[in-house]
Short mmCIF file of C-alpha atoms and ligand atoms in Angstrom, two decimals:
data_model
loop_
_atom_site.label_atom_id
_atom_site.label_comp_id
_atom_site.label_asym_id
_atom_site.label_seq_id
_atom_site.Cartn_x
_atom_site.Cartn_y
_atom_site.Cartn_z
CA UNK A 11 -18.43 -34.15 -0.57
CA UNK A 12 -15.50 -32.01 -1.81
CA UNK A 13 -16.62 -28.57 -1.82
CA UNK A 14 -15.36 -26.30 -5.17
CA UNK A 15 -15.36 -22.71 -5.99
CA UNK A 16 -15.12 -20.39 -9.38
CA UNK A 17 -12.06 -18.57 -7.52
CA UNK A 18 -10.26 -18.53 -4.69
CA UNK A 19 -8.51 -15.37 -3.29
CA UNK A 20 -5.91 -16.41 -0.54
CA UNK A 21 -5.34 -13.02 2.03
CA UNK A 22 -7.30 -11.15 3.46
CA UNK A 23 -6.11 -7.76 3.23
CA UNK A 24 -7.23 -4.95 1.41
CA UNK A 25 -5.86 -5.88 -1.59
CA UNK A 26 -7.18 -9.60 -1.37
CA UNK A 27 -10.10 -8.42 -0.04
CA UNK A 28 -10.95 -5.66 -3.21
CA UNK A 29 -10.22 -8.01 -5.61
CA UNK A 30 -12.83 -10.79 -4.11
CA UNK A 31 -15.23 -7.56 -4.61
CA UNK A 32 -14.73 -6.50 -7.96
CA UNK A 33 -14.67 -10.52 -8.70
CA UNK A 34 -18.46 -10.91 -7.30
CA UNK A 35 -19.41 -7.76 -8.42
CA UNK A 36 -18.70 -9.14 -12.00
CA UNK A 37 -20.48 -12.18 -10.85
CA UNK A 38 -18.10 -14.62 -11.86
CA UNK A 39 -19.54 -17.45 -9.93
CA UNK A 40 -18.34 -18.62 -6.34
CA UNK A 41 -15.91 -16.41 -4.51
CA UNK A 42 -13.86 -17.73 -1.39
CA UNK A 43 -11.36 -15.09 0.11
CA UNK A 44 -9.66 -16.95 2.45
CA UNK A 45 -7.45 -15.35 5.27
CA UNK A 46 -5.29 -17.60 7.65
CA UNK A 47 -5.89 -15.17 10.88
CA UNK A 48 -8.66 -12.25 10.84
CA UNK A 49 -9.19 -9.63 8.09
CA UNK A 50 -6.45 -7.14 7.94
CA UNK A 51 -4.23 -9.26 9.89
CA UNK A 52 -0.84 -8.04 8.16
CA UNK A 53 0.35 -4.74 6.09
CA UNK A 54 -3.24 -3.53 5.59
CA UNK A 55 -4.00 -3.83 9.78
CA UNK A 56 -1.24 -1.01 10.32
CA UNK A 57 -0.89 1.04 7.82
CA UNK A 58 -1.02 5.08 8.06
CA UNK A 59 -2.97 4.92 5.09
CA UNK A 60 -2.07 7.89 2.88
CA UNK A 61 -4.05 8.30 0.09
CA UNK A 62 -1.83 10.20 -2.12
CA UNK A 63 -1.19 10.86 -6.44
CA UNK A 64 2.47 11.85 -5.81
CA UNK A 65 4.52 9.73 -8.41
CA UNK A 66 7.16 9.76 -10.04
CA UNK A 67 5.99 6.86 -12.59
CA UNK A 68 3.19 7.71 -14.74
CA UNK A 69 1.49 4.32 -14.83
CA UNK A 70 1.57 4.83 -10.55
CA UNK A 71 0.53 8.37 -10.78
CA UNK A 72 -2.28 7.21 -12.55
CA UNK A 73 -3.23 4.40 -11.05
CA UNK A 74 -3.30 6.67 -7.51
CA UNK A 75 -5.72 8.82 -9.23
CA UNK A 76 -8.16 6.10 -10.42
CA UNK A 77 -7.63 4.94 -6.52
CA UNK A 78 -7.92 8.35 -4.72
CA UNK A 79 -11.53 8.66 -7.38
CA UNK A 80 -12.92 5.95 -5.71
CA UNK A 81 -12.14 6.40 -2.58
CA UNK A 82 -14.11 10.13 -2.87
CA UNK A 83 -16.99 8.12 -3.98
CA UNK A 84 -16.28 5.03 -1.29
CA UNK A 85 -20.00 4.76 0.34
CA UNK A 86 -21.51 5.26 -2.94
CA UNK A 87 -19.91 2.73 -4.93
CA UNK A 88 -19.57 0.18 -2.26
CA UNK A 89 -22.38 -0.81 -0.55
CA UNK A 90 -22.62 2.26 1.84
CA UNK A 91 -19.61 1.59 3.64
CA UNK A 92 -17.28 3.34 4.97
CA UNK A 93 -12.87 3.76 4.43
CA UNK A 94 -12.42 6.53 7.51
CA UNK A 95 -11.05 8.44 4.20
CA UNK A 96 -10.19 12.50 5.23
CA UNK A 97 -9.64 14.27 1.94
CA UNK A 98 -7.80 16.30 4.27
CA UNK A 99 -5.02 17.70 1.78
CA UNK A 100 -1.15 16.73 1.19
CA UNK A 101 1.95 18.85 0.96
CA UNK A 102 4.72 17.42 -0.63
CA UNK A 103 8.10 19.26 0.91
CA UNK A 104 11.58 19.51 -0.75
CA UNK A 105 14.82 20.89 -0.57
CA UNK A 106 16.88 23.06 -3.29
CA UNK A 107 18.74 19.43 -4.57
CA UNK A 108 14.86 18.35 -5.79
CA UNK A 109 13.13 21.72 -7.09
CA UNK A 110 13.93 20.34 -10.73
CA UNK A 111 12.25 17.21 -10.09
CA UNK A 112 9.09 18.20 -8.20
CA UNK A 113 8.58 20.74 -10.99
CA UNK A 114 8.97 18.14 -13.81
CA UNK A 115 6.69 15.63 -11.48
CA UNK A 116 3.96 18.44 -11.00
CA UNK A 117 3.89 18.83 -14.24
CA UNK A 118 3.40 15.50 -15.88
CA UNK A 119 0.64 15.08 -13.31
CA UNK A 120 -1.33 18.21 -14.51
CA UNK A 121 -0.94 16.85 -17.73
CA UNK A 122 -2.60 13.77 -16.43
CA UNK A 123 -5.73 15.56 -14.55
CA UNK A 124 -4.06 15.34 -11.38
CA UNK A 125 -5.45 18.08 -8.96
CA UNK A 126 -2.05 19.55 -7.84
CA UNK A 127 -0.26 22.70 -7.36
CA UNK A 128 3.50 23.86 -7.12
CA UNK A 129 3.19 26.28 -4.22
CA UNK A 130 5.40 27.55 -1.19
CA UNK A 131 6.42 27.79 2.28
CA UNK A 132 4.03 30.65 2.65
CA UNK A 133 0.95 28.84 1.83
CA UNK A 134 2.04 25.60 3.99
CA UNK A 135 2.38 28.36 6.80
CA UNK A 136 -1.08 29.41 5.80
CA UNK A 137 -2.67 26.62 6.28
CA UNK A 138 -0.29 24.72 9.46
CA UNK A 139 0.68 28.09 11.42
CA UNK A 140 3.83 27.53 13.56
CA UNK A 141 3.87 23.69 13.65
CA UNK A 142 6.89 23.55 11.14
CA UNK A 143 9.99 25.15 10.32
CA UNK A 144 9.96 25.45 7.05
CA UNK A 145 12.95 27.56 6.34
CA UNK A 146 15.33 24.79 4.36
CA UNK A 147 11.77 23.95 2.02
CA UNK A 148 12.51 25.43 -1.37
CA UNK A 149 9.35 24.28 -3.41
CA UNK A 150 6.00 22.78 -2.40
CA UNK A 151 3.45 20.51 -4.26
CA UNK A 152 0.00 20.59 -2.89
CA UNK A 153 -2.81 18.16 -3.33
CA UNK A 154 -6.30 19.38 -1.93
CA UNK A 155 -7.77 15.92 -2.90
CA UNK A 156 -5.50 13.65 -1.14
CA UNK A 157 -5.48 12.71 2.30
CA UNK A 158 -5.58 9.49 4.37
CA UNK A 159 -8.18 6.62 4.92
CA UNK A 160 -8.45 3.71 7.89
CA UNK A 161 -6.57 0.56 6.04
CA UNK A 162 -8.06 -1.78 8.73
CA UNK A 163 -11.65 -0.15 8.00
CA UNK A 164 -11.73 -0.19 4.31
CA UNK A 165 -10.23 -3.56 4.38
CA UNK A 166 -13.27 -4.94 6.17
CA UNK A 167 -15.72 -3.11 4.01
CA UNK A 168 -14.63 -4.40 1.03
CA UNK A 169 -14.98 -7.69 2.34
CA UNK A 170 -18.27 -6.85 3.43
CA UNK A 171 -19.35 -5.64 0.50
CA UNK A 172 -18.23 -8.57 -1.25
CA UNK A 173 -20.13 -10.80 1.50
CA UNK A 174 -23.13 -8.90 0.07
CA UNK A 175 -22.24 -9.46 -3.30
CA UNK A 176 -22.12 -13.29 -2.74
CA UNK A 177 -18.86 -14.22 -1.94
CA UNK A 178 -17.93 -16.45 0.85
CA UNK A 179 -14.72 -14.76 3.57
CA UNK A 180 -13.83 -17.32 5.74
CA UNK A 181 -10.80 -15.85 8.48
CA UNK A 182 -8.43 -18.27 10.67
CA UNK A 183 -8.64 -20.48 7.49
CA UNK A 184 -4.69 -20.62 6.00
CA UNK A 185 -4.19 -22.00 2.68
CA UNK A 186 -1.41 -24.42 3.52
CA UNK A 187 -0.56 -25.59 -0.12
CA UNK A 188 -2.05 -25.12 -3.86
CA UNK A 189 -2.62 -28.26 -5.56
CA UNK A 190 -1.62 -28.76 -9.39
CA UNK A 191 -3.09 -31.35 -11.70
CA UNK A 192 -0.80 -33.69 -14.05
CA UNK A 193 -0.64 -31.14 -16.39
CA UNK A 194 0.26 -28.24 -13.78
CA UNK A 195 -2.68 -26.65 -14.01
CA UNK A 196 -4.23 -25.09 -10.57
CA UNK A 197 -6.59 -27.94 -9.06
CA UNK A 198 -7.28 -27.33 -5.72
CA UNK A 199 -5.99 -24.97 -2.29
CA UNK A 200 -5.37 -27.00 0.87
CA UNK A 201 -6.68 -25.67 4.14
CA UNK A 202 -7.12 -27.31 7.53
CA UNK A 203 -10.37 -28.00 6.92
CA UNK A 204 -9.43 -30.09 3.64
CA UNK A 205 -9.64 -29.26 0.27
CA UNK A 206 -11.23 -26.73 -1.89
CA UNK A 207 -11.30 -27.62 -5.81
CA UNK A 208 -11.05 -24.61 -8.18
CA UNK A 209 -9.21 -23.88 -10.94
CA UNK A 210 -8.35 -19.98 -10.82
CA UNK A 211 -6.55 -18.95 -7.11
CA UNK A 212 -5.69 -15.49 -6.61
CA UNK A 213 -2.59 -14.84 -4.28
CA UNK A 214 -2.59 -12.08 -2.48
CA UNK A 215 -0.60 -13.05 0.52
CA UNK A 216 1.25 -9.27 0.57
CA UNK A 217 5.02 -9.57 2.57
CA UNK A 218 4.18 -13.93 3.17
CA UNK A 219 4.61 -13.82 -0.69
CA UNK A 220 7.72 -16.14 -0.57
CA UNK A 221 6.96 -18.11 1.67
CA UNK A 222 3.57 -18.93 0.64
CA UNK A 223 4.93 -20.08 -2.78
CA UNK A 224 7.96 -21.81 -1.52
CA UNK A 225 6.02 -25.53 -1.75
CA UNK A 226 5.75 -24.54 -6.05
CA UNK A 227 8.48 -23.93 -6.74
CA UNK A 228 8.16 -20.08 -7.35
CA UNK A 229 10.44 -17.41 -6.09
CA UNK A 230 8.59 -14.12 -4.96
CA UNK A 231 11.18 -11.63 -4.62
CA UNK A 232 9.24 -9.93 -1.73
CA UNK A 233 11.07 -9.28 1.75
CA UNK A 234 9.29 -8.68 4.62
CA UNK A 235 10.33 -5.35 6.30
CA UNK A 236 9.07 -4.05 9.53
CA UNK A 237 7.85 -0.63 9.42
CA UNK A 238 7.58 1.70 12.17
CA UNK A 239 5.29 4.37 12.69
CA UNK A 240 5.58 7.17 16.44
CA UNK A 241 2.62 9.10 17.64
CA UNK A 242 3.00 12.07 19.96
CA UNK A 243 0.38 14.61 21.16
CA UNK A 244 0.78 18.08 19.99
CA UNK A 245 0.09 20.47 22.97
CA UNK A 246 -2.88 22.97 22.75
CA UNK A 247 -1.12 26.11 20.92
CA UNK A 248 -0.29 23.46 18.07
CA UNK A 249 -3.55 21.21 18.40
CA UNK A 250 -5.25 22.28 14.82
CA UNK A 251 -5.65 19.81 12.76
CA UNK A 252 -2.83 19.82 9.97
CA UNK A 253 -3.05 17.88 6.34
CA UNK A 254 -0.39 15.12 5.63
CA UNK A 255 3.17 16.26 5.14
CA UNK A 256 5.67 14.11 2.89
CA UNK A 257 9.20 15.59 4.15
CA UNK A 258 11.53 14.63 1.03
CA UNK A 259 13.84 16.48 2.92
CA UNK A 260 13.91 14.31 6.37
CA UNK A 261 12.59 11.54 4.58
CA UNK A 262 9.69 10.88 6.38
CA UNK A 263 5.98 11.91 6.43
CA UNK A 264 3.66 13.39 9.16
CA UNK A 265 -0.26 12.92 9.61
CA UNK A 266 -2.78 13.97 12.08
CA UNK A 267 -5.40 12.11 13.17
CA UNK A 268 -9.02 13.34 12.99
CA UNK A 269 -10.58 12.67 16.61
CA UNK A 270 -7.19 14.03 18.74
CA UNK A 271 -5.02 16.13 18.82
CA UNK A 272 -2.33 13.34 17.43
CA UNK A 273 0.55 13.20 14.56
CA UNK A 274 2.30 10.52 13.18
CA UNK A 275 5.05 10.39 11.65
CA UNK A 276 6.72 7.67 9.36
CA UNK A 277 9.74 6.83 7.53
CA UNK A 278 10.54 6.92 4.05
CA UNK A 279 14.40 6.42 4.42
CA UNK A 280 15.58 3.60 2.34
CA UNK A 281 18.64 3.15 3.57
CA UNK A 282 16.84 1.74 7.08
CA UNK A 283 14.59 -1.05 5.18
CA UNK A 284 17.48 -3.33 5.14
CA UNK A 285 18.18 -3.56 8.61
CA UNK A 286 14.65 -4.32 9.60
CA UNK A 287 14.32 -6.89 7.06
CA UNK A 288 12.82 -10.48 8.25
CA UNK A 289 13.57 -13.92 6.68
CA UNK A 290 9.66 -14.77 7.02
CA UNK A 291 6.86 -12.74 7.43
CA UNK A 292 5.83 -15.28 10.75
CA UNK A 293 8.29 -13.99 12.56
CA UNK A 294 6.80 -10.41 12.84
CA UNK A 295 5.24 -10.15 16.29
CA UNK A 296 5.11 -6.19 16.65
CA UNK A 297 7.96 -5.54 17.25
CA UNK A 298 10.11 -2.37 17.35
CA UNK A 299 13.67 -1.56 16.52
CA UNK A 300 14.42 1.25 19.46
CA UNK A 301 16.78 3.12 17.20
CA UNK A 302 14.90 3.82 14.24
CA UNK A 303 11.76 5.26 17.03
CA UNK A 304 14.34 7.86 18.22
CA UNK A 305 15.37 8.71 14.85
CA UNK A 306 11.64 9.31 13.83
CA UNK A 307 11.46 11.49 16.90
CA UNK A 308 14.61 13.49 15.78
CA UNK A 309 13.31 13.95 12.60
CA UNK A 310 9.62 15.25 14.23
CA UNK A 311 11.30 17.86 16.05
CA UNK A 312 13.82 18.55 13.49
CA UNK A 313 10.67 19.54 11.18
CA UNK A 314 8.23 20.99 13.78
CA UNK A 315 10.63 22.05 16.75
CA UNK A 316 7.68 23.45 18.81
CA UNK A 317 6.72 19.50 19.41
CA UNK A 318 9.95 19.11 20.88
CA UNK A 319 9.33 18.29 24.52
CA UNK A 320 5.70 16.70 23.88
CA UNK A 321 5.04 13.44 24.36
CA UNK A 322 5.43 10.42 22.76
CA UNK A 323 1.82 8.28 23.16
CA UNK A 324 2.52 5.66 21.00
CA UNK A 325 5.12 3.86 18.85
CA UNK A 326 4.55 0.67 17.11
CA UNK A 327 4.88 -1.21 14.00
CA UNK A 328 3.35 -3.17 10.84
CA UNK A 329 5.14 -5.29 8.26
CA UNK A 330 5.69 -4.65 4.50
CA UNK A 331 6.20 -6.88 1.88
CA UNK A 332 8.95 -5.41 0.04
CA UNK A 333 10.24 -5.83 -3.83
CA UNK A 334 13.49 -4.76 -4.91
CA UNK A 335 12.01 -1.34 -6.94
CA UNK A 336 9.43 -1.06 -4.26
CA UNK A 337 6.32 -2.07 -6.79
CA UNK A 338 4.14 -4.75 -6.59
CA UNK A 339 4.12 -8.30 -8.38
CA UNK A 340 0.84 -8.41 -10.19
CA UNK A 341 0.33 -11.03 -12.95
CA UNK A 342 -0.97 -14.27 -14.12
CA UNK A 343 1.57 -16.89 -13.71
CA UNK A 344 1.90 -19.03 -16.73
CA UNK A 345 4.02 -21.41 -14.74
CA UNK A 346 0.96 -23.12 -13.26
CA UNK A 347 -1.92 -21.74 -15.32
CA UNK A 348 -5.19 -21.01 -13.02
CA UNK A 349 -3.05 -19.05 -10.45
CA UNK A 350 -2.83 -14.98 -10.58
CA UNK A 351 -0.70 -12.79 -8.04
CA UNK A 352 -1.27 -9.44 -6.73
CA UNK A 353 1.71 -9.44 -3.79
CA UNK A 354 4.61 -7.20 -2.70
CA UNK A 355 3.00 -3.73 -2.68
CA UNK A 356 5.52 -2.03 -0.50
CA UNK A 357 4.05 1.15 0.59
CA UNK A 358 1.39 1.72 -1.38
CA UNK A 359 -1.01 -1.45 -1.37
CA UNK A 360 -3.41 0.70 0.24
CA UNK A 361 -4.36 4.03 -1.26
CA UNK A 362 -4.03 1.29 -4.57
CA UNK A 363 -6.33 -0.70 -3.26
CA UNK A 364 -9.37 0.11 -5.12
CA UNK A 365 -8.74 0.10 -8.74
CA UNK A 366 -6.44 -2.87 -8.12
CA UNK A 367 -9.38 -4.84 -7.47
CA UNK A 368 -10.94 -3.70 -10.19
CA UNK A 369 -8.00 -4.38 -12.69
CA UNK A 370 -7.03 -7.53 -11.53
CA UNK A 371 -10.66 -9.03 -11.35
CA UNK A 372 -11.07 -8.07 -15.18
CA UNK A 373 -7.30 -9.56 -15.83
CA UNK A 374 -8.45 -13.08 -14.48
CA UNK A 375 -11.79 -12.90 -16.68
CA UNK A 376 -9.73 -11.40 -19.52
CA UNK A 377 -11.38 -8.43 -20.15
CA UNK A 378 -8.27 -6.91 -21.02
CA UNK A 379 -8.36 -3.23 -22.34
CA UNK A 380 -5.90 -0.23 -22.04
CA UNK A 381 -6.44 -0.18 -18.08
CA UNK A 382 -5.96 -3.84 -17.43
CA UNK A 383 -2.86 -3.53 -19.62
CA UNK A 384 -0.94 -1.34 -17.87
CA UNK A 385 -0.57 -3.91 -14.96
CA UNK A 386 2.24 -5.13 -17.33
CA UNK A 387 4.62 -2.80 -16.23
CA UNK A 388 3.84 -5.30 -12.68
CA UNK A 389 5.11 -8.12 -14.12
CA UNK A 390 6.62 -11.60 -12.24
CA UNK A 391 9.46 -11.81 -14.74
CA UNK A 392 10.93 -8.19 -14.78
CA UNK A 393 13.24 -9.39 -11.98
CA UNK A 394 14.69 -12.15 -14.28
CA UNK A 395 14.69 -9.60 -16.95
CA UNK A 396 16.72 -7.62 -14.88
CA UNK A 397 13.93 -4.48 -15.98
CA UNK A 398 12.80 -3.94 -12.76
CA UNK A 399 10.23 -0.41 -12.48
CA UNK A 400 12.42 2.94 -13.17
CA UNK A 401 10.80 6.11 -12.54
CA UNK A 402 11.73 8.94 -15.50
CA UNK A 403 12.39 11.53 -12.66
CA UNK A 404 14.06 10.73 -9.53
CA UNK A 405 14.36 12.46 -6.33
CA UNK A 406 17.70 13.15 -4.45
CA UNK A 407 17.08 10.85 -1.53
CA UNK A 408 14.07 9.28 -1.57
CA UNK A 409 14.63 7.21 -4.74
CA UNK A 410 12.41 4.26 -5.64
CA UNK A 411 9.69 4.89 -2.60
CA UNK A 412 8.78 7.47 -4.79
C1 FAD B 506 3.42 1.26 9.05
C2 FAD B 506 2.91 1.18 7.64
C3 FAD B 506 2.58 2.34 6.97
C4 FAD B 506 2.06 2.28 5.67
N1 FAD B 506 1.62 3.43 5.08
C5 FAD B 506 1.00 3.37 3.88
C6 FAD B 506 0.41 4.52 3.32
O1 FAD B 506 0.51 5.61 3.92
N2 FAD B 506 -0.25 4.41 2.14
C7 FAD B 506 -0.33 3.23 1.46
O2 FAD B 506 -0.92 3.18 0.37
N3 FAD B 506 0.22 2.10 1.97
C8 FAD B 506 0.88 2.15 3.16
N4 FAD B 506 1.43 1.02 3.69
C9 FAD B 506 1.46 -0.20 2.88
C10 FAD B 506 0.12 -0.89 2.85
O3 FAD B 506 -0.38 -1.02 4.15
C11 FAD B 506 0.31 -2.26 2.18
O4 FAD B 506 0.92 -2.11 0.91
C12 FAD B 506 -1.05 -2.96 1.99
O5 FAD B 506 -1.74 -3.03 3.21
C13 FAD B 506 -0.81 -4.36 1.43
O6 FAD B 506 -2.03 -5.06 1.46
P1 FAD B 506 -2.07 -6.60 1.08
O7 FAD B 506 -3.48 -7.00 1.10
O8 FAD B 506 -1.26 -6.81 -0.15
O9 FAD B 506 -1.21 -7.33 2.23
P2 FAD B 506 -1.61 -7.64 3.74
O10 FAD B 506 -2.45 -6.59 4.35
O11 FAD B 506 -0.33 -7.99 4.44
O12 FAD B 506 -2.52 -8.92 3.62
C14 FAD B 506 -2.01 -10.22 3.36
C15 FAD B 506 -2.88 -11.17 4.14
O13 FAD B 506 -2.59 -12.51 3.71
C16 FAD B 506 -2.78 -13.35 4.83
N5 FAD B 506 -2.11 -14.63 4.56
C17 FAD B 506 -0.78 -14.85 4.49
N6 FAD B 506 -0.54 -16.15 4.21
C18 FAD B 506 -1.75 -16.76 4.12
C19 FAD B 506 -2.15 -18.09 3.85
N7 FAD B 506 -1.28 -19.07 3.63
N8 FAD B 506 -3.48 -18.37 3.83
C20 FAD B 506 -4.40 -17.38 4.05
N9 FAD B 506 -4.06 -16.11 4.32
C21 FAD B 506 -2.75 -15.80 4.34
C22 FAD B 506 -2.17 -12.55 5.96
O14 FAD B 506 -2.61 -13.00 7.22
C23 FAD B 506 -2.64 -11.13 5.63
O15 FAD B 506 -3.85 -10.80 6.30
C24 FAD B 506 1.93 1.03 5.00
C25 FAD B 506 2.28 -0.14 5.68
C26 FAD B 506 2.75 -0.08 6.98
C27 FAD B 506 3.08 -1.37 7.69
#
């Protein structure tokens, strides 16, 4: 007998995973998240997972601090669970060049409710003690409700909380084509283990955006980019724990981890993404691009030269799925009605997470109100438009990722 479902969701990462939550939370019926490896098997299983507010666009600023809300509340509102989440704070660093711009961004946020201060060098000395130079920082924005969370870990308890909301999560199932009817209406997914009928499928493939909808016919500008991330240990004078650190001077950002004595550090140089670009997201295997590793180490010691001869413990690397203005594709595709898209979240699919779920399960059952709306600004078509996302303020360096 064919089997059928009210929705499929096809990924199973944190975003695909959230949104088959919030679907049979709202008890919409039969929920099937399907994910072609194991849960959190791309962006979401290697993520550094910084849960920040810092935005220059409103509509992300805001949507961070709907996100970062739930997070504080994770175990409550879902199911007991738990995201690893450290509220553990988050400087925001710049140069002379950006003063303006941090000042303008800090205060929008306030506007908005955002918990966040303009401080300085002295205070980030307060709280971090010798571990960074901090003598070319001109201004400092401080969030004491930000912090980082486990992407692999909250991606599995949402889908365990959905599991105990009803819905079905079936891994090492790939959805190898969606089926339209005459009428090119969503009719069915594909999988190796044949066919599942439904009329509403929810992609949320993340950086295997284009090639997942290759076979319809519909072009997801979303590059996959491999993204590296170096660990070292700092040595016993500098082992206190230290909140995360976006550098918008070295473009790059540095968090510690809770259990050792560990930082990592990140980049957030666009000018790199291009060279680690892939033409599918299959062909990511791990691995690393050596020069771009050294460079994160140069810019580690450049910012805290007392880690300087430490070691290096780890280096290794995830995969992004990458738009052209770094946001994320959400939307219901008219082109075959029945199908919805929540892809191409670039570096911030995960401290998004949350309310994304929650937005994008009400879009599909069109409860649409003031929240739902603003996913507009997420649009498929703003690439054809040629209106991709702009930002009113704009940093020196660090541009879009920002
Ligand atoms: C090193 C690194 C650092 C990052 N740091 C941060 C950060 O500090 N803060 C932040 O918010 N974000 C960060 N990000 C970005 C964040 O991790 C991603 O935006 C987020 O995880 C995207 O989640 P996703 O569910 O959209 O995609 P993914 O996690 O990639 O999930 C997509 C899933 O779809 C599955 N899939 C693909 N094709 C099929 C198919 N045909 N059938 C079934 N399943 C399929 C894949 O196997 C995969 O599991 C970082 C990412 C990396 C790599």
């Amino acid at each position: 007998m064919t089997e059928t479902a009210d929705i499929v969701v096809v990924g199973g990462g944190c975003i695909g995973a959230s949104i088959a939550l919030h679907l049979a939370e709202k008890g919409v019926g039969k929920v099937i998240l399907l994910e072609q490896k194991e849960l959190a098997h791309g962006a979401s299983g290697k993520g550094i997972g910084i849960i920040r507010t810092h935005y220059t666009h409103p509509v992300l600023a805001k949507l961070a601090q709907q996100s970062q809300q739930l997070f504080h509340q994770f175990a409550e509102r879902f199911g007991g669970y738990d995201a690893g989440f450290n509220p553990c704070g988050y400087f925001v660093l710049v140069g002379e060049a950006d003063v303006a711009t941090l000042t303008q961004v800090v205060q929008m946020h306030q506007q908005m409710g955002i918990e966040v201060q303009l401080t300085d060098a002295q205070q980030v000395k307060a709280v971090c003690g010798e571990l960074l130079d901090l003598s070319d920082v001109a201004a400092v924005a401080y969030e004491p409700n930000s912090g980082y969370g486990s992407p692999p870990k909250t991606t599995v308890a949402l889908a365990k909380r959905a599991m105990d909301l009803g819905a079905e999560v079936r891994t090492q199932t790939p959805v190898l084509e969606i089926k339209l009817d005459v009428e090119g209406r969503v009719e069915a997914v594909v999988t190796p283990n044949g066919e599942i009928k439904t009329r509403t499928v929810v992609d949320c493939v993340g950086p295997w955006a284009r090639q997942f909808a290759e076979h319809l016919g519909l072009e997801f500008p979303v590059t996959p980019i491999v993204e590296h991330v170096v660990v070292v240990e700092r040595p016993t004078e500098r082992a206190a724990f230290h909140p995360v650190i976006s550098d918008l001077i070295n473009l790059c950002y540095l968090r510690s981890d809770g259990e050792q004595a560990y930082t990592r550090i990140g980049n957030s140089d666009p000018k790199y993404h291009a060279q680690f670009a892939l033409q599918k997201a299959d062909e990511f295997h791990g691995q690393l691009f050596p020069h771009i590793c050294e460079e994160l180490h140069r810019k580690l010691i450049r910012r805290c030269p007392g880690l300087a001869t430490v070691p290096v413990v780890e280096t290794y690397s995830g995969i992004w799925g990458v738009t052209p203005d770094y946001q994320p594709i959400i939307d219901r595709l008219n082109y075959a009605p029945g199908l919805y898209c929540a892809v191409g979240f670039s570096g911030h699919g995960y401290k998004l997470s949350p309310i994304i779920g929650d937005l994008v399960s009400r879009l599909i059952l069109g409860r649409v109100n003031d929240q739902v709306e603003m996913l507009n600004l997420f649009r498929y078509s703003r690439f054809q438009e040629n209106d991709w996302i702009k930002s009113p303020f704009s940093y020196a360096q660090a541009q879009g990722l920002r």
